JSON list of C-alpha atoms in Angstrom, two decimals:
[
{"chain": "A", "resi": 10, "resn": "UNK", "atom": "CA", "xyz": [9.68, -1.93, -4.44]},
{"chain": "A", "resi": 11, "resn": "UNK", "atom": "CA", "xyz": [13.27, -2.06, -5.62]},
{"chain": "A", "resi": 12, "resn": "UNK", "atom": "CA", "xyz": [12.68, 1.00, -7.80]},
{"chain": "A", "resi": 13, "resn": "UNK", "atom": "CA", "xyz": [12.39, 2.98, -4.54]},
{"chain": "A", "resi": 14, "resn": "UNK", "atom": "CA", "xyz": [15.71, 1.77, -3.13]},
{"chain": "A", "resi": 15, "resn": "UNK", "atom": "CA", "xyz": [17.41, 5.16, -3.53]},
{"chain": "A", "resi": 16, "resn": "UNK", "atom": "CA", "xyz": [14.60, 6.92, -1.64]},
{"chain": "A", "resi": 17, "resn": "UNK", "atom": "CA", "xyz": [14.59, 4.50, 1.29]},
{"chain": "A", "resi": 18, "resn": "UNK", "atom": "CA", "xyz": [18.38, 4.49, 1.52]},
{"chain": "A", "resi": 19, "resn": "UNK", "atom": "CA", "xyz": [18.40, 8.30, 1.59]},
{"chain": "A", "resi": 20, "resn": "UNK", "atom": "CA", "xyz": [16.14, 8.18, 4.65]},
{"chain": "A", "resi": 21, "resn": "UNK", "atom": "CA", "xyz": [17.99, 5.19, 6.15]},
{"chain": "A", "resi": 22, "resn": "UNK", "atom": "CA", "xyz": [14.75, 3.18, 6.37]},
{"chain": "A", "resi": 23, "resn": "UNK", "atom": "CA", "xyz": [14.71, -0.44, 7.41]},
{"chain": "A", "resi": 24, "resn": "UNK", "atom": "CA", "xyz": [12.83, -2.58, 4.89]},
{"chain": "A", "resi": 25, "resn": "UNK", "atom": "CA", "xyz": [11.41, -5.91, 6.02]},
{"chain": "A", "resi": 26, "resn": "UNK", "atom": "CA", "xyz": [9.73, -8.34, 3.67]},
{"chain": "A", "resi": 27, "resn": "UNK", "atom": "CA", "xyz": [7.82, -11.55, 4.18]},
{"chain": "A", "resi": 28, "resn": "UNK", "atom": "CA", "xyz": [6.57, -13.10, 0.96]},
{"chain": "A", "resi": 29, "resn": "UNK", "atom": "CA", "xyz": [4.71, -16.39, 0.86]},
{"chain": "A", "resi": 30, "resn": "UNK", "atom": "CA", "xyz": [5.72, -18.50, -2.13]},
{"chain": "A", "resi": 31, "resn": "UNK", "atom": "CA", "xyz": [3.45, -19.89, -4.84]},
{"chain": "A", "resi": 32, "resn": "UNK", "atom": "CA", "xyz": [0.77, -17.17, -4.54]},
{"chain": "A", "resi": 33, "resn": "UNK", "atom": "CA", "xyz": [-0.76, -16.30, -7.91]},
{"chain": "A", "resi": 34, "resn": "UNK", "atom": "CA", "xyz": [-3.41, -13.85, -9.08]},
{"chain": "A", "resi": 35, "resn": "UNK", "atom": "CA", "xyz": [-4.90, -13.42, -12.53]},
{"chain": "A", "resi": 36, "resn": "UNK", "atom": "CA", "xyz": [-5.34, -9.70, -13.05]},
{"chain": "A", "resi": 37, "resn": "UNK", "atom": "CA", "xyz": [-3.87, -6.66, -14.82]},
{"chain": "A", "resi": 38, "resn": "UNK", "atom": "CA", "xyz": [-0.23, -6.31, -13.76]},
{"chain": "A", "resi": 39, "resn": "UNK", "atom": "CA", "xyz": [0.08, -2.74, -15.04]},
{"chain": "A", "resi": 40, "resn": "UNK", "atom": "CA", "xyz": [-2.91, -1.61, -12.99]},
{"chain": "A", "resi": 41, "resn": "UNK", "atom": "CA", "xyz": [-1.52, -3.32, -9.91]},
{"chain": "A", "resi": 42, "resn": "UNK", "atom": "CA", "xyz": [1.84, -1.61, -10.43]},
{"chain": "A", "resi": 43, "resn": "UNK", "atom": "CA", "xyz": [0.00, 1.70, -9.90]},
{"chain": "A", "resi": 44, "resn": "UNK", "atom": "CA", "xyz": [-1.22, 0.38, -6.55]},
{"chain": "A", "resi": 45, "resn": "UNK", "atom": "CA", "xyz": [2.20, -0.84, -5.40]},
{"chain": "A", "resi": 46, "resn": "UNK", "atom": "CA", "xyz": [4.01, 2.31, -6.57]},
{"chain": "A", "resi": 47, "resn": "UNK", "atom": "CA", "xyz": [1.57, 4.52, -4.70]},
{"chain": "A", "resi": 48, "resn": "UNK", "atom": "CA", "xyz": [1.62, 2.51, -1.49]},
{"chain": "A", "resi": 49, "resn": "UNK", "atom": "CA", "xyz": [5.43, 2.23, -1.44]},
{"chain": "A", "resi": 50, "resn": "UNK", "atom": "CA", "xyz": [6.02, 5.89, -2.25]},
{"chain": "A", "resi": 51, "resn": "UNK", "atom": "CA", "xyz": [3.55, 6.99, 0.43]},
{"chain": "A", "resi": 52, "resn": "UNK", "atom": "CA", "xyz": [5.14, 4.70, 3.01]},
{"chain": "A", "resi": 53, "resn": "UNK", "atom": "CA", "xyz": [8.54, 6.22, 2.26]},
{"chain": "A", "resi": 54, "resn": "UNK", "atom": "CA", "xyz": [7.22, 9.79, 2.15]},
{"chain": "A", "resi": 55, "resn": "UNK", "atom": "CA", "xyz": [5.40, 9.58, 5.50]},
{"chain": "A", "resi": 56, "resn": "UNK", "atom": "CA", "xyz": [8.04, 7.61, 7.42]},
{"chain": "A", "resi": 57, "resn": "UNK", "atom": "CA", "xyz": [10.65, 9.60, 9.29]},
{"chain": "A", "resi": 58, "resn": "UNK", "atom": "CA", "xyz": [14.36, 8.95, 8.83]},
{"chain": "A", "resi": 59, "resn": "UNK", "atom": "CA", "xyz": [15.52, 5.68, 10.43]},
{"chain": "A", "resi": 60, "resn": "UNK", "atom": "CA", "xyz": [11.96, 4.29, 10.43]},
{"chain": "A", "resi": 61, "resn": "UNK", "atom": "CA", "xyz": [10.75, 0.94, 9.13]},
{"chain": "A", "resi": 62, "resn": "UNK", "atom": "CA", "xyz": [8.58, -0.24, 6.26]},
{"chain": "A", "resi": 63, "resn": "UNK", "atom": "CA", "xyz": [7.24, -3.78, 6.12]},
{"chain": "A", "resi": 64, "resn": "UNK", "atom": "CA", "xyz": [5.87, -5.54, 3.05]},
{"chain": "A", "resi": 65, "resn": "UNK", "atom": "CA", "xyz": [4.13, -8.89, 3.31]},
{"chain": "A", "resi": 66, "resn": "UNK", "atom": "CA", "xyz": [2.30, -11.23, 0.97]},
{"chain": "A", "resi": 67, "resn": "UNK", "atom": "CA", "xyz": [0.18, -13.98, 2.49]},
{"chain": "A", "resi": 68, "resn": "UNK", "atom": "CA", "xyz": [-2.93, -15.96, 1.67]},
{"chain": "A", "resi": 69, "resn": "UNK", "atom": "CA", "xyz": [-6.17, -15.73, 3.57]},
{"chain": "A", "resi": 70, "resn": "UNK", "atom": "CA", "xyz": [-8.87, -18.05, 2.30]},
{"chain": "A", "resi": 71, "resn": "UNK", "atom": "CA", "xyz": [-9.43, -17.29, -1.39]},
{"chain": "A", "resi": 72, "resn": "UNK", "atom": "CA", "xyz": [-7.39, -14.07, -1.30]},
{"chain": "A", "resi": 73, "resn": "UNK", "atom": "CA", "xyz": [-3.82, -13.02, -1.83]},
{"chain": "A", "resi": 74, "resn": "UNK", "atom": "CA", "xyz": [-3.19, -10.35, 0.81]},
{"chain": "A", "resi": 75, "resn": "UNK", "atom": "CA", "xyz": [-0.51, -7.68, 0.53]},
{"chain": "A", "resi": 76, "resn": "UNK", "atom": "CA", "xyz": [0.20, -5.44, 3.51]},
{"chain": "A", "resi": 77, "resn": "UNK", "atom": "CA", "xyz": [2.38, -2.35, 3.36]},
{"chain": "A", "resi": 78, "resn": "UNK", "atom": "CA", "xyz": [3.12, -1.04, 6.86]},
{"chain": "A", "resi": 79, "resn": "UNK", "atom": "CA", "xyz": [5.18, 1.91, 8.00]},
{"chain": "A", "resi": 80, "resn": "UNK", "atom": "CA", "xyz": [6.26, 3.55, 11.23]},
{"chain": "A", "resi": 81, "resn": "UNK", "atom": "CA", "xyz": [5.28, 6.96, 9.90]},
{"chain": "A", "resi": 82, "resn": "UNK", "atom": "CA", "xyz": [3.08, 9.73, 11.24]},
{"chain": "A", "resi": 83, "resn": "UNK", "atom": "CA", "xyz": [-0.12, 7.69, 11.08]},
{"chain": "A", "resi": 84, "resn": "UNK", "atom": "CA", "xyz": [-3.64, 8.75, 10.14]},
{"chain": "A", "resi": 85, "resn": "UNK", "atom": "CA", "xyz": [-6.39, 9.89, 12.47]},
{"chain": "A", "resi": 86, "resn": "UNK", "atom": "CA", "xyz": [-9.76, 8.09, 12.29]},
{"chain": "A", "resi": 87, "resn": "UNK", "atom": "CA", "xyz": [-11.32, 11.26, 10.81]},
{"chain": "A", "resi": 88, "resn": "UNK", "atom": "CA", "xyz": [-8.75, 11.40, 8.02]},
{"chain": "A", "resi": 89, "resn": "UNK", "atom": "CA", "xyz": [-8.96, 7.63, 7.49]},
{"chain": "A", "resi": 90, "resn": "UNK", "atom": "CA", "xyz": [-12.64, 7.96, 6.56]},
{"chain": "A", "resi": 91, "resn": "UNK", "atom": "CA", "xyz": [-11.74, 10.17, 3.58]},
{"chain": "A", "resi": 92, "resn": "UNK", "atom": "CA", "xyz": [-8.31, 8.91, 2.57]},
{"chain": "A", "resi": 93, "resn": "UNK", "atom": "CA", "xyz": [-9.51, 7.22, -0.65]},
{"chain": "A", "resi": 94, "resn": "UNK", "atom": "CA", "xyz": [-11.41, 10.30, -1.92]},
{"chain": "A", "resi": 95, "resn": "UNK", "atom": "CA", "xyz": [-10.10, 12.38, -4.84]},
{"chain": "A", "resi": 96, "resn": "UNK", "atom": "CA", "xyz": [-8.01, 15.41, -3.89]},
{"chain": "A", "resi": 97, "resn": "UNK", "atom": "CA", "xyz": [-8.20, 14.65, -0.16]},
{"chain": "A", "resi": 98, "resn": "UNK", "atom": "CA", "xyz": [-4.94, 15.23, 1.67]},
{"chain": "A", "resi": 99, "resn": "UNK", "atom": "CA", "xyz": [-4.93, 14.43, 5.34]},
{"chain": "A", "resi": 100, "resn": "UNK", "atom": "CA", "xyz": [-1.39, 15.68, 5.93]},
{"chain": "A", "resi": 101, "resn": "UNK", "atom": "CA", "xyz": [-1.07, 19.07, 4.26]},
{"chain": "A", "resi": 102, "resn": "UNK", "atom": "CA", "xyz": [2.59, 19.35, 5.28]},
{"chain": "A", "resi": 103, "resn": "UNK", "atom": "CA", "xyz": [3.31, 17.03, 2.32]},
{"chain": "A", "resi": 104, "resn": "UNK", "atom": "CA", "xyz": [0.93, 18.80, -0.09]},
{"chain": "A", "resi": 105, "resn": "UNK", "atom": "CA", "xyz": [3.79, 19.83, -2.37]},
{"chain": "A", "resi": 106, "resn": "UNK", "atom": "CA", "xyz": [4.67, 16.15, -2.84]},
{"chain": "A", "resi": 107, "resn": "UNK", "atom": "CA", "xyz": [1.36, 15.08, -4.36]},
{"chain": "A", "resi": 108, "resn": "UNK", "atom": "CA", "xyz": [-2.04, 16.09, -5.65]},
{"chain": "A", "resi": 109, "resn": "UNK", "atom": "CA", "xyz": [-4.35, 14.00, -3.50]},
{"chain": "A", "resi": 110, "resn": "UNK", "atom": "CA", "xyz": [-5.16, 11.58, -6.31]},
{"chain": "A", "resi": 111, "resn": "UNK", "atom": "CA", "xyz": [-2.90, 8.64, -5.42]},
{"chain": "A", "resi": 112, "resn": "UNK", "atom": "CA", "xyz": [-5.09, 6.72, -2.98]},
{"chain": "A", "resi": 113, "resn": "UNK", "atom": "CA", "xyz": [-8.24, 7.56, -4.95]},
{"chain": "A", "resi": 114, "resn": "UNK", "atom": "CA", "xyz": [-6.54, 5.97, -7.97]},
{"chain": "A", "resi": 115, "resn": "UNK", "atom": "CA", "xyz": [-5.54, 2.97, -5.87]},
{"chain": "A", "resi": 116, "resn": "UNK", "atom": "CA", "xyz": [-9.16, 2.55, -4.74]},
{"chain": "A", "resi": 117, "resn": "UNK", "atom": "CA", "xyz": [-10.39, 2.82, -8.34]},
{"chain": "A", "resi": 118, "resn": "UNK", "atom": "CA", "xyz": [-7.88, 0.20, -9.53]},
{"chain": "A", "resi": 119, "resn": "UNK", "atom": "CA", "xyz": [-8.97, -2.15, -6.76]},
{"chain": "A", "resi": 120, "resn": "UNK", "atom": "CA", "xyz": [-12.60, -1.68, -7.82]},
{"chain": "A", "resi": 121, "resn": "UNK", "atom": "CA", "xyz": [-11.66, -2.47, -11.43]},
{"chain": "A", "resi": 122, "resn": "UNK", "atom": "CA", "xyz": [-9.75, -5.66, -10.58]},
{"chain": "A", "resi": 123, "resn": "UNK", "atom": "CA", "xyz": [-12.37, -6.81, -8.06]},
{"chain": "A", "resi": 124, "resn": "UNK", "atom": "CA", "xyz": [-10.10, -6.40, -5.06]},
{"chain": "A", "resi": 125, "resn": "UNK", "atom": "CA", "xyz": [-10.28, -4.48, -1.83]},
{"chain": "A", "resi": 126, "resn": "UNK", "atom": "CA", "xyz": [-8.09, -1.97, -0.02]},
{"chain": "A", "resi": 127, "resn": "UNK", "atom": "CA", "xyz": [-8.31, -0.85, 3.58]},
{"chain": "A", "resi": 128, "resn": "UNK", "atom": "CA", "xyz": [-6.19, 1.05, 6.06]},
{"chain": "A", "resi": 129, "resn": "UNK", "atom": "CA", "xyz": [-5.57, 0.71, 9.77]},
{"chain": "A", "resi": 130, "resn": "UNK", "atom": "CA", "xyz": [-3.57, 3.40, 11.45]},
{"chain": "A", "resi": 131, "resn": "UNK", "atom": "CA", "xyz": [-2.62, 5.05, 14.69]},
{"chain": "A", "resi": 132, "resn": "UNK", "atom": "CA", "xyz": [-1.41, 8.65, 14.86]},
{"chain": "A", "resi": 133, "resn": "UNK", "atom": "CA", "xyz": [2.27, 8.76, 15.73]},
{"chain": "A", "resi": 134, "resn": "UNK", "atom": "CA", "xyz": [2.76, 5.01, 15.25]},
{"chain": "A", "resi": 135, "resn": "UNK", "atom": "CA", "xyz": [2.19, 4.37, 11.55]},
{"chain": "A", "resi": 136, "resn": "UNK", "atom": "CA", "xyz": [-0.20, 2.85, 9.05]},
{"chain": "A", "resi": 137, "resn": "UNK", "atom": "CA", "xyz": [-0.91, -0.46, 7.39]},
{"chain": "A", "resi": 138, "resn": "UNK", "atom": "CA", "xyz": [-2.57, -0.62, 3.99]},
{"chain": "A", "resi": 139, "resn": "UNK", "atom": "CA", "xyz": [-4.08, -4.02, 3.21]},
{"chain": "A", "resi": 140, "resn": "UNK", "atom": "CA", "xyz": [-4.83, -5.09, -0.36]},
{"chain": "A", "resi": 141, "resn": "UNK", "atom": "CA", "xyz": [-6.89, -8.22, -1.00]},
{"chain": "A", "resi": 142, "resn": "UNK", "atom": "CA", "xyz": [-7.16, -9.83, -4.42]},
{"chain": "A", "resi": 143, "resn": "UNK", "atom": "CA", "xyz": [-8.81, -13.13, -5.27]},
{"chain": "A", "resi": 144, "resn": "UNK", "atom": "CA", "xyz": [-6.02, -15.60, -5.91]},
{"chain": "A", "resi": 145, "resn": "UNK", "atom": "CA", "xyz": [-5.74, -18.50, -8.31]},
{"chain": "A", "resi": 146, "resn": "UNK", "atom": "CA", "xyz": [-6.29, -21.84, -6.66]},
{"chain": "A", "resi": 147, "resn": "UNK", "atom": "CA", "xyz": [-5.22, -25.17, -8.12]},
{"chain": "A", "resi": 148, "resn": "UNK", "atom": "CA", "xyz": [-4.24, -23.43, -11.35]},
{"chain": "A", "resi": 149, "resn": "UNK", "atom": "CA", "xyz": [-7.65, -21.81, -11.86]},
{"chain": "A", "resi": 150, "resn": "UNK", "atom": "CA", "xyz": [-8.75, -18.18, -11.40]}
]
């Protein structure tokens, strides 16, 4: 997330983090970096100046759970049904800032690593993307 510091400072966004300690996963770090980069860049892109982005890492049962939330424009239920499809862009006002492949790539990565991604959103209030990955427990995958 720190690689996006210039972008969030330019928009004067508040960044809040809550990271549980001692949470480990055994998966491909480079693939996951594609997920985090996409989710962070989208949160910044779709959040208005002076908005807020929240990043959290918690555990739920056997999973490590990462949530990236923003106070951006939000996604309608109709758009939310298609958001992980290739070339789909729900907000065409930002079409020049992407090709509609980002969230499809994120979904593909999650399929490869055996994780899950979902979105909950409300138009005008923001979105939360939730990533779940099986975590290591007691030193074992």
